[in-house]
CSV table of C-alpha atoms in Angstrom, one decimal:
chain,number,residue,atom,x,y,z
A,253,UNK,CA,-1.3,41.3,5.1
A,254,UNK,CA,-2.6,38.0,4.0
A,255,UNK,CA,0.7,37.0,2.5
A,256,UNK,CA,2.5,37.9,5.7
A,257,UNK,CA,0.0,35.8,7.7
A,258,UNK,CA,0.5,32.9,5.3
A,259,UNK,CA,4.2,33.2,5.7
A,260,UNK,CA,4.2,33.4,9.5
A,261,UNK,CA,1.5,30.9,10.3
A,262,UNK,CA,1.7,28.4,7.4
A,263,UNK,CA,5.3,28.7,6.2
A,264,UNK,CA,4.2,30.2,2.8
A,265,UNK,CA,1.8,27.3,1.9
A,266,UNK,CA,-1.9,27.5,2.0
A,267,UNK,CA,-3.7,26.7,5.2
A,268,UNK,CA,-5.4,23.7,3.7
A,269,UNK,CA,-2.0,22.3,2.5
A,270,UNK,CA,-0.5,23.0,6.0
A,271,UNK,CA,-3.3,21.2,7.8
A,272,UNK,CA,-3.0,18.2,5.4
A,273,UNK,CA,0.7,17.7,6.2
A,274,UNK,CA,0.5,18.4,10.0
A,275,UNK,CA,0.3,14.7,10.9
A,276,UNK,CA,3.5,14.0,8.9
A,277,UNK,CA,5.2,17.0,10.5
A,278,UNK,CA,4.2,15.8,13.9
A,279,UNK,CA,5.6,12.4,13.2
A,280,UNK,CA,8.9,13.9,11.9
A,281,UNK,CA,9.2,16.2,14.9
A,282,UNK,CA,8.6,13.2,17.3
A,283,UNK,CA,11.4,11.2,15.6
A,284,UNK,CA,13.7,14.3,15.7
A,285,UNK,CA,12.9,14.8,19.4
A,286,UNK,CA,13.9,11.3,20.3
A,287,UNK,CA,17.1,11.4,18.3
A,288,UNK,CA,18.1,14.9,19.7
A,289,UNK,CA,17.4,13.9,23.2
A,290,UNK,CA,19.6,10.9,22.9
A,291,UNK,CA,22.4,13.0,21.3
A,292,UNK,CA,22.0,15.7,24.0
A,293,UNK,CA,22.1,13.2,26.8
A,294,UNK,CA,25.4,11.7,25.4
A,295,UNK,CA,27.0,15.1,24.8
A,296,UNK,CA,26.0,16.6,28.2
A,297,UNK,CA,27.1,13.5,30.1
A,298,UNK,CA,30.5,13.7,28.5
A,299,UNK,CA,30.8,17.5,29.0
A,300,UNK,CA,29.6,17.1,32.6
A,301,UNK,CA,32.3,14.5,33.4
A,302,UNK,CA,34.9,16.7,31.7
A,303,UNK,CA,33.8,19.7,33.7
A,304,UNK,CA,35.0,18.0,36.9
A,305,UNK,CA,38.5,17.6,35.5
A,306,UNK,CA,38.9,20.8,33.4
A,307,UNK,CA,39.0,24.2,35.1
A,308,UNK,CA,37.6,26.0,32.0
A,309,UNK,CA,34.4,23.9,32.2
A,310,UNK,CA,34.0,23.6,35.9
A,311,UNK,CA,32.0,26.8,36.5
A,312,UNK,CA,29.3,25.5,34.2
A,313,UNK,CA,29.0,22.0,35.7
A,314,UNK,CA,25.8,22.9,37.6
A,315,UNK,CA,24.2,24.2,34.4
A,316,UNK,CA,25.2,21.0,32.5
A,317,UNK,CA,23.7,18.9,35.3
A,318,UNK,CA,20.4,20.8,35.2
A,319,UNK,CA,20.0,20.5,31.4
A,320,UNK,CA,21.0,16.9,31.6
A,321,UNK,CA,18.3,16.3,34.2
A,322,UNK,CA,15.7,18.1,32.0
A,323,UNK,CA,16.6,15.9,29.0
A,324,UNK,CA,16.3,12.7,31.2
A,325,UNK,CA,12.9,13.8,32.3
A,326,UNK,CA,11.8,14.6,28.7
A,327,UNK,CA,13.1,11.3,27.5
A,328,UNK,CA,11.2,9.4,30.2
A,329,UNK,CA,8.1,11.5,29.7
A,330,UNK,CA,8.1,10.9,25.9
A,331,UNK,CA,8.2,7.1,26.6
A,332,UNK,CA,5.6,7.1,29.4
A,333,UNK,CA,3.4,9.7,27.7
A,334,UNK,CA,3.9,9.2,24.0
A,335,UNK,CA,3.7,12.4,22.0
A,336,UNK,CA,0.7,11.3,19.8
A,337,UNK,CA,-1.1,14.5,20.8
A,338,UNK,CA,0.5,17.4,18.9
A,339,UNK,CA,0.0,19.7,21.9
A,340,UNK,CA,2.0,17.3,24.2
A,341,UNK,CA,4.7,17.1,21.6
A,342,UNK,CA,4.8,20.9,21.3
A,343,UNK,CA,5.3,21.2,25.1
A,344,UNK,CA,8.2,18.7,24.9
A,345,UNK,CA,9.8,20.6,22.0
A,346,UNK,CA,9.4,23.9,23.8
A,347,UNK,CA,11.0,22.6,27.0
A,348,UNK,CA,13.9,21.1,25.0
A,349,UNK,CA,14.6,24.2,23.0
A,350,UNK,CA,14.3,26.4,26.1
A,351,UNK,CA,16.7,24.3,28.1
A,352,UNK,CA,19.4,24.5,25.3
A,353,UNK,CA,18.9,28.3,24.8
A,354,UNK,CA,19.0,29.0,28.6
A,355,UNK,CA,22.2,26.9,28.8
A,356,UNK,CA,23.7,29.2,26.2
A,357,UNK,CA,22.6,32.3,28.0
A,358,UNK,CA,24.0,31.0,31.3
A,359,UNK,CA,27.3,30.1,29.9
A,360,UNK,CA,27.5,33.3,27.9
A,361,UNK,CA,26.7,35.6,30.8
A,362,UNK,CA,26.8,34.2,34.3
A,363,UNK,CA,30.1,32.4,34.0
A,364,UNK,CA,31.6,34.5,31.3
A,365,UNK,CA,31.3,38.0,32.8
A,366,UNK,CA,34.5,39.5,31.4
A,367,UNK,CA,34.6,37.9,27.9
A,368,UNK,CA,32.6,38.0,24.7
A,369,UNK,CA,29.8,35.5,24.6
A,370,UNK,CA,30.0,32.9,21.8
A,371,UNK,CA,27.7,30.1,23.0
A,372,UNK,CA,24.4,32.0,22.9
A,373,UNK,CA,24.7,33.3,19.2
A,374,UNK,CA,25.6,29.7,18.1
A,375,UNK,CA,22.7,28.2,19.9
A,376,UNK,CA,20.4,31.0,18.6
A,377,UNK,CA,21.3,30.0,15.0
A,378,UNK,CA,20.9,26.3,15.5
A,379,UNK,CA,18.1,25.7,17.9
A,380,UNK,CA,15.2,27.1,15.7
A,381,UNK,CA,16.3,24.8,12.9
A,382,UNK,CA,16.1,21.5,14.9
A,383,UNK,CA,12.3,21.0,14.3
A,384,UNK,CA,9.7,21.8,11.7
A,385,UNK,CA,7.6,24.6,13.2
A,386,UNK,CA,5.5,27.5,12.2
A,387,UNK,CA,7.8,30.5,11.4
A,388,UNK,CA,6.0,32.7,13.9
A,389,UNK,CA,6.8,30.2,16.7
A,390,UNK,CA,10.5,30.3,15.8
A,391,UNK,CA,10.5,34.1,15.7
A,392,UNK,CA,8.7,34.4,19.1
A,393,UNK,CA,11.1,32.0,20.8
A,394,UNK,CA,14.1,33.7,19.3
A,395,UNK,CA,13.0,37.1,20.4
A,396,UNK,CA,12.1,35.9,23.9
A,397,UNK,CA,15.6,34.3,24.2
A,398,UNK,CA,17.2,37.5,23.0
A,399,UNK,CA,15.4,39.6,25.6
A,400,UNK,CA,16.4,37.2,28.4
A,401,UNK,CA,20.0,37.2,27.1
A,402,UNK,CA,20.2,41.0,27.0
A,403,UNK,CA,18.7,41.3,30.5
A,404,UNK,CA,21.3,38.8,31.8
A,405,UNK,CA,24.1,40.7,30.0
A,406,UNK,CA,23.1,43.9,31.8
A,407,UNK,CA,22.7,42.1,35.1
A,408,UNK,CA,25.8,39.8,35.2
A,409,UNK,CA,28.4,41.1,32.7
A,410,UNK,CA,30.9,43.9,33.0
A,411,UNK,CA,29.9,47.1,31.2
A,412,UNK,CA,32.9,46.9,28.9
A,413,UNK,CA,31.4,43.9,27.2
A,414,UNK,CA,27.9,45.4,26.6
A,415,UNK,CA,28.5,46.9,23.2
A,416,UNK,CA,29.9,43.9,21.5
A,417,UNK,CA,27.5,41.4,23.1
A,418,UNK,CA,24.6,43.6,22.3
A,419,UNK,CA,25.7,44.1,18.7
A,420,UNK,CA,26.4,40.3,18.2
A,421,UNK,CA,23.2,39.1,19.8
A,422,UNK,CA,21.0,41.5,17.8
A,423,UNK,CA,22.9,40.6,14.5
A,424,UNK,CA,22.5,36.9,15.1
A,425,UNK,CA,18.9,37.3,16.2
A,426,UNK,CA,18.1,38.9,12.8
A,427,UNK,CA,20.1,36.2,11.0
A,428,UNK,CA,18.3,33.5,13.0
A,429,UNK,CA,14.9,34.9,12.2
A,430,UNK,CA,15.6,35.2,8.4
A,431,UNK,CA,17.3,31.8,8.2
A,432,UNK,CA,14.8,29.9,10.3
A,433,UNK,CA,11.9,31.4,8.4
A,434,UNK,CA,13.4,30.4,5.1
A,435,UNK,CA,14.3,26.9,6.2
A,436,UNK,CA,10.9,26.3,7.8
A,437,UNK,CA,9.3,27.4,4.5
A,438,UNK,CA,11.5,25.0,2.6
A,439,UNK,CA,10.9,22.1,4.9
A,440,UNK,CA,7.1,22.7,4.9
A,441,UNK,CA,7.0,23.0,1.2
A,442,UNK,CA,8.9,19.7,1.0
A,443,UNK,CA,6.3,18.0,3.2
A,444,UNK,CA,3.5,19.4,0.9
A,445,UNK,CA,5.3,18.1,-2.2
A,446,UNK,CA,5.8,14.7,-0.7
A,447,UNK,CA,2.1,14.6,0.3
A,448,UNK,CA,1.0,15.5,-3.3
A,449,UNK,CA,3.2,12.7,-4.7
A,450,UNK,CA,1.9,10.3,-2.1
A,451,UNK,CA,-1.6,11.4,-3.0
A,452,UNK,CA,-1.0,10.6,-6.6
A,453,UNK,CA,0.6,7.2,-5.8
A,454,UNK,CA,-2.1,6.2,-3.3
A,455,UNK,CA,-5.2,7.0,-5.3
A,456,UNK,CA,-6.8,4.8,-7.9
A,457,UNK,CA,-7.0,6.6,-11.3
A,458,UNK,CA,-10.3,5.0,-12.4
A,459,UNK,CA,-12.4,5.5,-9.2
A,460,UNK,CA,-10.6,8.3,-7.4
A,461,UNK,CA,-10.5,6.5,-4.1
A,462,UNK,CA,-7.5,5.2,-2.3
A,463,UNK,CA,-5.7,2.3,-3.8
A,464,UNK,CA,-3.8,-0.8,-2.5
A,465,UNK,CA,-0.7,1.2,-1.8
A,466,UNK,CA,-2.6,3.4,0.7
A,467,UNK,CA,-4.3,0.3,2.0
A,468,UNK,CA,-1.0,-1.5,2.8
A,469,UNK,CA,0.4,1.7,4.4
A,470,UNK,CA,-2.6,2.4,6.5
A,471,UNK,CA,-3.6,-1.1,7.6
A,472,UNK,CA,-1.0,-1.2,10.5
A,473,UNK,CA,-2.2,2.2,11.8
A,474,UNK,CA,-5.8,1.1,12.7
A,475,UNK,CA,-4.9,-0.2,16.2
A,476,UNK,CA,-3.7,3.3,17.0
A,477,UNK,CA,-7.0,4.8,15.8
A,478,UNK,CA,-9.3,2.3,17.3
A,479,UNK,CA,-10.3,2.3,21.0
A,480,UNK,CA,-13.4,0.2,21.0
A,481,UNK,CA,-13.7,-1.8,17.8
A,482,UNK,CA,-13.0,-1.8,14.1
A,483,UNK,CA,-15.4,-2.9,11.3
A,484,UNK,CA,-14.2,-4.2,8.0
A,485,UNK,CA,-16.4,-4.5,4.9
A,486,UNK,CA,-15.0,-6.5,1.9
A,487,UNK,CA,-16.8,-5.8,-1.4
A,488,UNK,CA,-16.5,-7.7,-4.6
A,489,UNK,CA,-18.3,-6.5,-7.8
A,490,UNK,CA,-20.5,-9.1,-9.4
A,491,UNK,CA,-20.5,-9.4,-13.2
A,492,UNK,CA,-17.7,-6.9,-14.0
A,493,UNK,CA,-16.0,-9.2,-16.6
A,494,UNK,CA,-19.3,-10.0,-18.2
A,495,UNK,CA,-20.1,-6.3,-18.5
A,496,UNK,CA,-16.7,-5.5,-20.0
A,497,UNK,CA,-17.2,-8.3,-22.6
A,498,UNK,CA,-20.8,-7.3,-23.4
A,499,UNK,CA,-20.6,-3.5,-23.4
A,500,UNK,CA,-16.9,-2.6,-23.3
A,501,UNK,CA,-14.5,-1.3,-20.6
A,502,UNK,CA,-16.1,2.1,-20.5
A,503,UNK,CA,-19.2,0.5,-19.1
A,504,UNK,CA,-17.1,-1.5,-16.7
A,505,UNK,CA,-15.2,1.6,-15.5
A,506,UNK,CA,-18.5,3.4,-15.0
A,507,UNK,CA,-19.7,0.5,-12.9
A,508,UNK,CA,-16.6,0.7,-10.7
A,509,UNK,CA,-16.8,4.4,-10.3
A,510,UNK,CA,-20.4,4.3,-9.3
A,511,UNK,CA,-19.8,1.6,-6.7
A,512,UNK,CA,-16.7,3.4,-5.4
A,513,UNK,CA,-18.7,6.6,-5.1
A,514,UNK,CA,-21.5,4.9,-3.2
A,515,UNK,CA,-19.0,3.2,-0.9
A,516,UNK,CA,-17.1,6.4,-0.2
A,517,UNK,CA,-20.3,8.3,0.5
A,518,UNK,CA,-21.5,5.7,3.0
A,519,UNK,CA,-18.2,4.9,4.8
A,520,UNK,CA,-16.1,8.0,4.2
A,521,UNK,CA,-13.1,8.8,1.9
A,522,UNK,CA,-10.4,8.2,4.5
A,523,UNK,CA,-11.0,4.5,5.0
A,524,UNK,CA,-12.3,3.3,1.6
A,525,UNK,CA,-9.9,1.5,-0.8
A,526,UNK,CA,-9.9,-0.3,-4.1
A,527,UNK,CA,-7.5,-3.1,-3.5
A,528,UNK,CA,-8.0,-5.1,-6.7
A,529,UNK,CA,-9.7,-5.0,-10.1
A,530,UNK,CA,-13.2,-5.5,-8.7
A,531,UNK,CA,-12.5,-5.6,-5.0
A,532,UNK,CA,-13.0,-2.8,-2.4
A,533,UNK,CA,-12.5,-2.6,1.3
A,534,UNK,CA,-13.9,0.0,3.8
A,535,UNK,CA,-13.1,0.3,7.5
A,536,UNK,CA,-15.3,1.9,10.1
A,537,UNK,CA,-13.6,2.9,13.4
A,538,UNK,CA,-15.3,2.7,16.8
A,539,UNK,CA,-18.9,2.4,15.6
A,540,UNK,CA,-21.6,0.0,16.9
A,541,UNK,CA,-21.9,-3.1,14.8
A,542,UNK,CA,-25.7,-2.6,14.3
A,543,UNK,CA,-25.0,0.9,12.8
A,544,UNK,CA,-22.4,-0.6,10.5
A,545,UNK,CA,-24.8,-3.2,9.3
A,546,UNK,CA,-27.5,-0.6,8.7
A,547,UNK,CA,-25.1,1.4,6.6
A,548,UNK,CA,-24.0,-1.7,4.7
A,549,UNK,CA,-27.6,-2.5,3.9
A,550,UNK,CA,-28.2,1.0,2.7
A,551,UNK,CA,-25.1,0.7,0.5
A,552,UNK,CA,-26.3,-2.5,-1.0
A,553,UNK,CA,-29.7,-1.0,-1.7
A,554,UNK,CA,-28.1,2.0,-3.4
A,555,UNK,CA,-26.0,-0.4,-5.6
A,556,UNK,CA,-29.1,-2.3,-6.6
A,557,UNK,CA,-30.9,1.0,-7.4
A,558,UNK,CA,-28.2,1.8,-9.9
A,559,UNK,CA,-28.6,-1.6,-11.6
A,560,UNK,CA,-25.5,-3.2,-10.3
A,561,UNK,CA,-24.7,-6.1,-7.9
A,562,UNK,CA,-21.9,-6.7,-5.3
A,563,UNK,CA,-21.0,-9.4,-2.8
A,564,UNK,CA,-20.3,-7.9,0.7
A,565,UNK,CA,-18.8,-9.5,3.7
A,566,UNK,CA,-18.5,-7.6,7.0
A,567,UNK,CA,-17.1,-8.1,10.5
A,568,UNK,CA,-16.9,-5.9,13.7
A,569,UNK,CA,-14.4,-6.9,16.4
A,570,UNK,CA,-12.2,-5.4,19.0
A,571,UNK,CA,-8.6,-5.0,18.0
A,572,UNK,CA,-7.6,-6.3,21.4
A,573,UNK,CA,-8.7,-9.7,20.2
A,574,UNK,CA,-8.1,-9.5,16.5
A,575,UNK,CA,-5.5,-7.8,14.2
A,576,UNK,CA,-6.7,-5.8,11.2
A,577,UNK,CA,-5.3,-8.5,8.9
A,578,UNK,CA,-7.4,-11.1,10.6
A,579,UNK,CA,-10.5,-8.9,10.3
A,580,UNK,CA,-9.9,-8.5,6.5
A,581,UNK,CA,-9.6,-12.3,6.2
A,582,UNK,CA,-12.8,-12.9,8.1
A,583,UNK,CA,-14.6,-10.3,6.0
A,584,UNK,CA,-13.2,-11.8,2.8
A,585,UNK,CA,-14.5,-15.3,3.7
A,586,UNK,CA,-17.9,-13.9,4.4
A,587,UNK,CA,-17.8,-12.0,1.0
A,588,UNK,CA,-17.1,-15.3,-0.8
A,589,UNK,CA,-20.1,-16.8,1.0
A,590,UNK,CA,-22.3,-13.9,-0.2
A,591,UNK,CA,-20.9,-14.3,-3.7
A,592,UNK,CA,-21.7,-18.0,-3.9
A,593,UNK,CA,-25.3,-17.2,-2.7
A,594,UNK,CA,-25.6,-14.6,-5.5
A,595,UNK,CA,-24.6,-17.1,-8.2
A,596,UNK,CA,-26.8,-19.8,-6.8
A,597,UNK,CA,-29.7,-17.3,-6.9
A,598,UNK,CA,-28.7,-16.2,-10.4
A,599,UNK,CA,-27.4,-19.4,-12.0
A,600,UNK,CA,-27.2,-17.9,-15.5
A,601,UNK,CA,-25.0,-15.0,-14.4
A,602,UNK,CA,-21.5,-15.0,-15.9
A,603,UNK,CA,-18.8,-14.8,-13.3
C-alpha cells in the first residue's frame, strides 16, 4: 500500500525528495504553460480561420472559438496574476487541459455523430504528458474525461458507433494511464537527479554550507522573496592564514567549519554561503534590523567563545531602494572597516 501511495502521490520518489523538487517542477510547468498557450493560440487561430472556408471544419468553428477565448483569458491571467503560487498555477493547468480535452470530446461526439471518433483518443494520450504532475492527478483527470466522453457518446452519437467508440476510448484510457504514470515518474526522477547534482555542485565540501555557485544563482531571486527588507551580513575570518601556517590546514579547516556552523545556526541554512576562502555571506529576509543586529552580536559572541575572531559588516535595506548586489557591497565595505578596527586593536596579529 505504501509503494502504491508513493507511486501515485510522489511519482515513485520519496516524499522528501518530491517536496525538495516541487519549486523546480513549478517553474518548469509555468514555462511549459506559457509556451503551450502561445502554441495553442496560434494553432486555434489558424484552424478557426480555416473552418470558415472548409466545410469539414465548419461545424466545429464555435468550439474552436470558445477554446481560443479560454486560452486568451489564461494567457492574460498568467501575465496579470503571475503563477508564483503553485495553487494558482495548478488552476491554470487544469483549465488548459480541460479545455483541450473537452474540445476533443465535442469534436468526437457532437459534430461526429455517425463516424468513429479519433480526436478524443489522441488528446487523451497527449494532454496528460504536457506537464509534470502527480500521477494520481493525471489518472483522475483521464478517468473524468473518459466518463464525460462516454456520456456524450450515448447522448449524441448513433447506436451503431457505440461499440467501437467504447472499445477505443477504454483502450486508450488504459494506455494513457500507464504511459502518463511512467512518464511522470521518469520526469520527476530526472528533477530529483538534477537537484542532487545541483546540491553537490552548490555546497562547499569543507564547511557543508552553500558555496559561491549557489550564491550567484540565488542572489537575483531575493527581490522575489523580500516584501519589506533584506539584510546582508558579510563575514571575513581573522587570522586564517596565520593559523594555517602555525598549526596546519586541519586547524584552519576546523576554524572554518566552526564559523560556518555558527553562522548557519544563527541565520539559517537556506541563506548562508561561503563565497571565498575565508569569506561568508548570510541574508535575512523581512526581519527587523534590530533583531538582525541582535542575532549578529550573538553570532560574534559565539565565535569569540570558541576562541576565534571574525570581521562582520551588516546592512538592512528595502529592495525597492537597493539591489541585492548593492547591499552586498555596502556590507563588504563595513566588514573592511571592522577588520581594520580589529587589527588596530591587535597590532601584533598576522593578517
